[in-house]
mmCIF file of C-alpha atoms in Angstrom:
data_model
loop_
_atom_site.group_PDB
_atom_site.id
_atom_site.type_symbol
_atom_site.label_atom_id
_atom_site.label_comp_id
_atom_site.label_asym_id
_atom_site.label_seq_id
_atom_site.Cartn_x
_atom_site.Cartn_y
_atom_site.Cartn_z
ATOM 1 C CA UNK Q 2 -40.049 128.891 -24.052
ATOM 2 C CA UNK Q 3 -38.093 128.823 -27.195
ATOM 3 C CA UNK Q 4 -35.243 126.376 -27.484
ATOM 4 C CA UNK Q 5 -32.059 127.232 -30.169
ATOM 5 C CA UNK Q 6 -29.589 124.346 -30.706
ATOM 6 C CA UNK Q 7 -26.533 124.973 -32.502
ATOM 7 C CA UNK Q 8 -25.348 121.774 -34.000
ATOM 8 C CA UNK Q 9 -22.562 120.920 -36.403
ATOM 9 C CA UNK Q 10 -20.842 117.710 -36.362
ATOM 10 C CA UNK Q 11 -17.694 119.542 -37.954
ATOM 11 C CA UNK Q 12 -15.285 121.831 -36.118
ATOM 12 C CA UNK Q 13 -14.855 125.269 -36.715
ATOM 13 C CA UNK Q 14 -17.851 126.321 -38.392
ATOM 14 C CA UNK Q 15 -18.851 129.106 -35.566
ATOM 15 C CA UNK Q 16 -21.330 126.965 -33.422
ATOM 16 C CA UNK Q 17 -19.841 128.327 -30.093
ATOM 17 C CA UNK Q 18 -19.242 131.822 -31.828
ATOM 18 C CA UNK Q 19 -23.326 132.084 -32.941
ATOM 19 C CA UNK Q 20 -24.411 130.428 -29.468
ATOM 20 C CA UNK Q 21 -22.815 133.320 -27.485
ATOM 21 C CA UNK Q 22 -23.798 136.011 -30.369
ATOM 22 C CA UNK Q 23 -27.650 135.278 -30.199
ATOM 23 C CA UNK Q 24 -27.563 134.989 -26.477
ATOM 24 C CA UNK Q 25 -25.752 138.043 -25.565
ATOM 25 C CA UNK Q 26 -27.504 139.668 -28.381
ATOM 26 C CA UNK Q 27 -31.081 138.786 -26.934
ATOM 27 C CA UNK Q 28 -29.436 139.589 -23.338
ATOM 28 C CA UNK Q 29 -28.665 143.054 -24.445
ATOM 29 C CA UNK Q 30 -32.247 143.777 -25.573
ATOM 30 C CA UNK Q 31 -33.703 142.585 -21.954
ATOM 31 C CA UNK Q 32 -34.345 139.490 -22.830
ATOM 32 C CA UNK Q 33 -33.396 136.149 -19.886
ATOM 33 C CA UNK Q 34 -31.231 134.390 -21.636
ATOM 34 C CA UNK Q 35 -29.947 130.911 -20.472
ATOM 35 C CA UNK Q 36 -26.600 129.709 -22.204
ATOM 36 C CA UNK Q 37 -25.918 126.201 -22.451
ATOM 37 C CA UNK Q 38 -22.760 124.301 -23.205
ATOM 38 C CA UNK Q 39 -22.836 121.035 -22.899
ATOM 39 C CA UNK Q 40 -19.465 120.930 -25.299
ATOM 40 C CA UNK Q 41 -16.662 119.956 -23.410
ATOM 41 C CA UNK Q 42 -14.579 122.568 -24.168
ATOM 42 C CA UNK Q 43 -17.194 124.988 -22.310
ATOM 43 C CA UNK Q 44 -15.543 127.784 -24.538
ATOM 44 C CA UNK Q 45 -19.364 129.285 -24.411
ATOM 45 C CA UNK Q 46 -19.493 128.856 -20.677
ATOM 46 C CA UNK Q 47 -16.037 130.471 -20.083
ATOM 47 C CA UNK Q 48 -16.916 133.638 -21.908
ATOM 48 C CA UNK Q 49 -20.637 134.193 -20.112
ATOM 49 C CA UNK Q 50 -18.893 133.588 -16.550
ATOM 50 C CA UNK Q 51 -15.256 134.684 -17.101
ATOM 51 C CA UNK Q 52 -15.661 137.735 -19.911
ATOM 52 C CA UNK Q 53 -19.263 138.989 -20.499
ATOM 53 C CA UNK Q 54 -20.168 141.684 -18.563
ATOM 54 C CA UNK Q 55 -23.491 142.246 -19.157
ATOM 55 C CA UNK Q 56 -26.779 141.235 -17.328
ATOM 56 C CA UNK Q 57 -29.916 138.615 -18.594
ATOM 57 C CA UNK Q 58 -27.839 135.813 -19.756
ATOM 58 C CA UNK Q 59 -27.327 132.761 -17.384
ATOM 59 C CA UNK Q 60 -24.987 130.621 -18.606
ATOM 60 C CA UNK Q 61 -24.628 126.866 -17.868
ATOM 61 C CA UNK Q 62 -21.796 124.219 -18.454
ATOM 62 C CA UNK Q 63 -23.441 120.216 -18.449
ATOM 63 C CA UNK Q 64 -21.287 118.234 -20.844
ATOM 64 C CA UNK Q 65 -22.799 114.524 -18.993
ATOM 65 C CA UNK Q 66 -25.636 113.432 -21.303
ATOM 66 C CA UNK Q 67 -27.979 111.907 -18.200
ATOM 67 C CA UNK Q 68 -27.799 115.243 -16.824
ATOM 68 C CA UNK Q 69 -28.107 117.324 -20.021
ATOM 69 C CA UNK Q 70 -31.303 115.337 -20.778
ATOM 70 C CA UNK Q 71 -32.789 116.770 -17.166
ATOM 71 C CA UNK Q 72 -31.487 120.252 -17.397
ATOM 72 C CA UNK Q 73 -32.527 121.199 -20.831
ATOM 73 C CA UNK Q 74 -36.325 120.942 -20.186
ATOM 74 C CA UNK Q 75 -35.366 122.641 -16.687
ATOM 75 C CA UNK Q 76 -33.874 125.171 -18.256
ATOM 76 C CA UNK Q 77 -36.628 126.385 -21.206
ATOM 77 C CA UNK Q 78 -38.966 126.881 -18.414
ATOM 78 C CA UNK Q 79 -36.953 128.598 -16.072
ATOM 79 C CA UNK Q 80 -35.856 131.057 -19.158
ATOM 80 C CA UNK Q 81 -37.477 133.002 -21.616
ATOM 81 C CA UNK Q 82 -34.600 131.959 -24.695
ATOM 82 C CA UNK Q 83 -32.697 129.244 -24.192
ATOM 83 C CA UNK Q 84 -29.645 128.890 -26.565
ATOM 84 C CA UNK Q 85 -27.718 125.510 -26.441
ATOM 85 C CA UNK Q 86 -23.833 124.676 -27.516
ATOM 86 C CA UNK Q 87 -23.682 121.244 -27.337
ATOM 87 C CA UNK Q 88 -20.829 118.864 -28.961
ATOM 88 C CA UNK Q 89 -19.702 118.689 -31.754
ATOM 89 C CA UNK Q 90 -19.584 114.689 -31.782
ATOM 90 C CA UNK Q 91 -19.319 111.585 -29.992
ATOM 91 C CA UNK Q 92 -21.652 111.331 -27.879
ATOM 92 C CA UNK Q 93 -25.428 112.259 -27.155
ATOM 93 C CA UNK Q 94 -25.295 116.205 -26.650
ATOM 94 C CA UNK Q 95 -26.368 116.789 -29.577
ATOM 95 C CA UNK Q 96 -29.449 114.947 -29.738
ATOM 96 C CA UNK Q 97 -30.621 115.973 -26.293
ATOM 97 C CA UNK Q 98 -30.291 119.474 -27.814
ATOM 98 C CA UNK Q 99 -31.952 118.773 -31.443
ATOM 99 C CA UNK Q 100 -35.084 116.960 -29.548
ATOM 100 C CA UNK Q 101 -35.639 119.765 -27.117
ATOM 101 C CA UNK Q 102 -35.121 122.488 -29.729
ATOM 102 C CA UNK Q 103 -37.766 124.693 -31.477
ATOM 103 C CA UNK Q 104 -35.019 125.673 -33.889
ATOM 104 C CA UNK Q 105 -31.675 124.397 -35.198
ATOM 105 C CA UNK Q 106 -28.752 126.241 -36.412
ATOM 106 C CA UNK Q 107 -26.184 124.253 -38.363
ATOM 107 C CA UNK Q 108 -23.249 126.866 -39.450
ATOM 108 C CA UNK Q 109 -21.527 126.730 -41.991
ATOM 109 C CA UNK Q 110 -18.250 128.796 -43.940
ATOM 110 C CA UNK Q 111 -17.265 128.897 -47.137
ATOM 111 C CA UNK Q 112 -15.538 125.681 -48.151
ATOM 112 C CA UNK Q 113 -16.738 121.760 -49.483
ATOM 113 C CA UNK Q 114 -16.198 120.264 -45.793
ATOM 114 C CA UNK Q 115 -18.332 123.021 -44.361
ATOM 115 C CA UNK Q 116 -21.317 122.352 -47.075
ATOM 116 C CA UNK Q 117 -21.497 118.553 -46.968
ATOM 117 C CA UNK Q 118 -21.669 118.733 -43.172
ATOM 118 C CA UNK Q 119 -24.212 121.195 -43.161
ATOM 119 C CA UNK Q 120 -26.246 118.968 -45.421
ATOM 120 C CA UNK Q 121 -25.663 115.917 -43.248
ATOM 121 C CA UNK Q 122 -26.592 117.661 -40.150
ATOM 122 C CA UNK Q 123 -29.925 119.488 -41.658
ATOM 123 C CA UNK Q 124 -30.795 115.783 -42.733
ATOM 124 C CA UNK Q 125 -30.186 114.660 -39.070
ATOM 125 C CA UNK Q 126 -32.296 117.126 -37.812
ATOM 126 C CA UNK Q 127 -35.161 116.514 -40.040
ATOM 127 C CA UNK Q 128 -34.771 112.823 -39.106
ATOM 128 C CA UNK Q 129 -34.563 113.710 -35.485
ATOM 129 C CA UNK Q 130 -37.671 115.337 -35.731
ATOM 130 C CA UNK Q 131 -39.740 112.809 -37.512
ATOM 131 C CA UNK Q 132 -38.706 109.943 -34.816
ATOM 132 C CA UNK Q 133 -39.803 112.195 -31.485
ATOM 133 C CA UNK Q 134 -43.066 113.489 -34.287
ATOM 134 C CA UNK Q 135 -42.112 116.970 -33.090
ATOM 135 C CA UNK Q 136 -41.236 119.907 -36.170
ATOM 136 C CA UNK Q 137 -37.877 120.873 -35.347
ATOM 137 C CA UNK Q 138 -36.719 123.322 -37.612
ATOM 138 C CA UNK Q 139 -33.387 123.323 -39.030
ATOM 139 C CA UNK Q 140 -31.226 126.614 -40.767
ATOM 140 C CA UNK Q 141 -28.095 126.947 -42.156
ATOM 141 C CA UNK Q 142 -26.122 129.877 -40.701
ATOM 142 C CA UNK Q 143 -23.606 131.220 -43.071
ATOM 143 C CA UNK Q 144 -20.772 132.151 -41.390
ATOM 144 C CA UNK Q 145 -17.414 134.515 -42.131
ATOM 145 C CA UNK Q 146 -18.981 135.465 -45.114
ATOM 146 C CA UNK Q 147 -16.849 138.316 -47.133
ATOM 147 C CA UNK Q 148 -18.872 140.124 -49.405
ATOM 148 C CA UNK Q 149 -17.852 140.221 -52.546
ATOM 149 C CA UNK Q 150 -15.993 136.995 -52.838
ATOM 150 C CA UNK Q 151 -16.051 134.274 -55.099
ATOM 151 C CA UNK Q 152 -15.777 131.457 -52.064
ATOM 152 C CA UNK Q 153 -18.700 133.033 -49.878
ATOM 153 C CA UNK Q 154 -21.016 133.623 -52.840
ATOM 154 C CA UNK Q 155 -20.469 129.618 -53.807
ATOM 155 C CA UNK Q 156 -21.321 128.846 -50.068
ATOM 156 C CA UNK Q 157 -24.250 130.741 -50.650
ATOM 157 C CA UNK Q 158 -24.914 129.450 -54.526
ATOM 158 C CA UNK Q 159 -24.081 125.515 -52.978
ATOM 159 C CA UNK Q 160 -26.757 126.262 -50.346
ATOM 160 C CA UNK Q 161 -29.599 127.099 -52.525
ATOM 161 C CA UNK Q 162 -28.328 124.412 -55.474
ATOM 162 C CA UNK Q 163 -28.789 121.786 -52.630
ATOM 163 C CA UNK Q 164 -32.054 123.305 -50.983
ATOM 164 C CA UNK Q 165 -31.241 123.957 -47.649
ATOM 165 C CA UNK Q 166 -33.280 126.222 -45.846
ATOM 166 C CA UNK Q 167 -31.134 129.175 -44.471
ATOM 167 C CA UNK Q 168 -31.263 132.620 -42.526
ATOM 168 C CA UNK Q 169 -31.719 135.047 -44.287
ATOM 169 C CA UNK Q 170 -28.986 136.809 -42.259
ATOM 170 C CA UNK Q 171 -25.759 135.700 -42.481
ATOM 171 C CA UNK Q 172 -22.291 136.500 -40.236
ATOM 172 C CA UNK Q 173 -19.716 138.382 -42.088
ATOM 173 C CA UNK Q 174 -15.810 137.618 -41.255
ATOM 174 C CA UNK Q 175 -15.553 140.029 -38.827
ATOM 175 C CA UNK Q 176 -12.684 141.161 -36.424
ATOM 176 C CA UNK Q 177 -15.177 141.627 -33.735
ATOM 177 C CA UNK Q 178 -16.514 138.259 -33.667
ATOM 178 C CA UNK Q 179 -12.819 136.819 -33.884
ATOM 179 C CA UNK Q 180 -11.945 139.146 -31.028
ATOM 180 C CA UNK Q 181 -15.019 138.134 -28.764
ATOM 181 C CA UNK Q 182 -13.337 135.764 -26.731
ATOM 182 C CA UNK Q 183 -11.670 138.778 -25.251
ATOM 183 C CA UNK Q 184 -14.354 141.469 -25.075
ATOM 184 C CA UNK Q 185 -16.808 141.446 -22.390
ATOM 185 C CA UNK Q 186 -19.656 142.730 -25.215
ATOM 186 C CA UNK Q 187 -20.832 142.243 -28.647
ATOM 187 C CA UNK Q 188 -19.681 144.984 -30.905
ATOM 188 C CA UNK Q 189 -22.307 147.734 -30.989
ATOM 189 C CA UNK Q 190 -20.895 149.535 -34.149
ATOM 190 C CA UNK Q 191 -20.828 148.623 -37.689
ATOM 191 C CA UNK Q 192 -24.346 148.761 -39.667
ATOM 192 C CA UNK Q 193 -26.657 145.734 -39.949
ATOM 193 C CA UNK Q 194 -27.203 144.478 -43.695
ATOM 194 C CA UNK Q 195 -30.812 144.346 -44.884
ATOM 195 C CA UNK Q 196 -33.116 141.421 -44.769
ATOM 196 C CA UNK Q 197 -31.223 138.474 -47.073
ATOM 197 C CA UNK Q 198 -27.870 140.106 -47.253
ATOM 198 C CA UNK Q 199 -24.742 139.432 -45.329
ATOM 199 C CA UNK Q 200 -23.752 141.254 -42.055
ATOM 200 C CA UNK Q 201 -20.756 143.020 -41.756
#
């Protein structure tokens, strides 16, 4: 079943933030969910079994690499979507997570550290894929994009300069999302942008 890693080697991009947003969003349209966090922070893991109220999304905390590399596998069978938070860095999360994926989101907001990383970690992935000869597919996610601005629309003009392949959907700066560690549900309001424009 299909595998979505979330990877960024940089902090603060939104990696938890869009785990927990595609699997609750999935959840909410029937769909069994499994979320894993193999960060140790296990901020996606506290909000699935602390705050989230809803039903179809499992959620799963396994931040010991041995054990990761089991449970992953486990885990895309046992689910229909699988959506994996691992680390951010130091140590082999990530590439547990990359190898098993189908498709890789790397995040990304406006600003140079943001951009560079997202390159580096879209290169990784690529180069992931070539040494297990599987085609994982990596996307940039543009995150707490404000419509209208000059610093989202030069994320958006870096990402294209430098080639990176990218959603056509991006995640607005939103309350809601910054709020979501303390809702038990994605916000249902607000209108969705069409196909290649930002979501607010």
């Amino acid at each position: 079943m299909p595998v979505i890693t979330l990877a960024s080697g940089k902090g603060g991009v939104g990696k938890t933030l869009a785990a927990i947003v595609i699997g609750a969003a999935l959840a909410a349209e029937g769909t069994d969910v499994a979320l894993l966090d193999a960060d140790p922070n296990q901020g996606a893991h506290r909000w699935a079994t602390q705050t989230y109220s809803g039903a179809n999304l499992t959620a799963y905390a396994e931040a010991d690499t041995e054990r990761l590399a089991a449970l992953v596998p486990e885990l895309a069978e046992r689910h229909a979507v699988l959506s994996a938070d691992p680390a951010g860095c130091g140590n082999r999360s990530p590439v547990i997570c990359i190898g098993a994926a189908d498709g890789v989101l790397v995040p990304a907001t406006p600003g140079e550290g943001d951009i560079i990383e997202a390159q580096k970690m879209v290169n990784f992935v690529r180069s992931t894929g070539k040494a297990i000869r599987r085609d994982v597919q990596p996307r940039v996610l543009a995150n707490r994009i404000r419509r209208g601005t000059a610093l989202s629309r030069h994320l958006l003009a870096q990402i294209e300069e430098l080639e990176l392949p990218r959603l056509k959907t991006a995640l607005s700066e939103a309350v809601a999302y910054g709020e979501l560690g303390f809702v038990a549900a994605l916000p249902t309001s607000g209108r969705p942008a069409p196909a290649g424009r930002v979501v607010r």
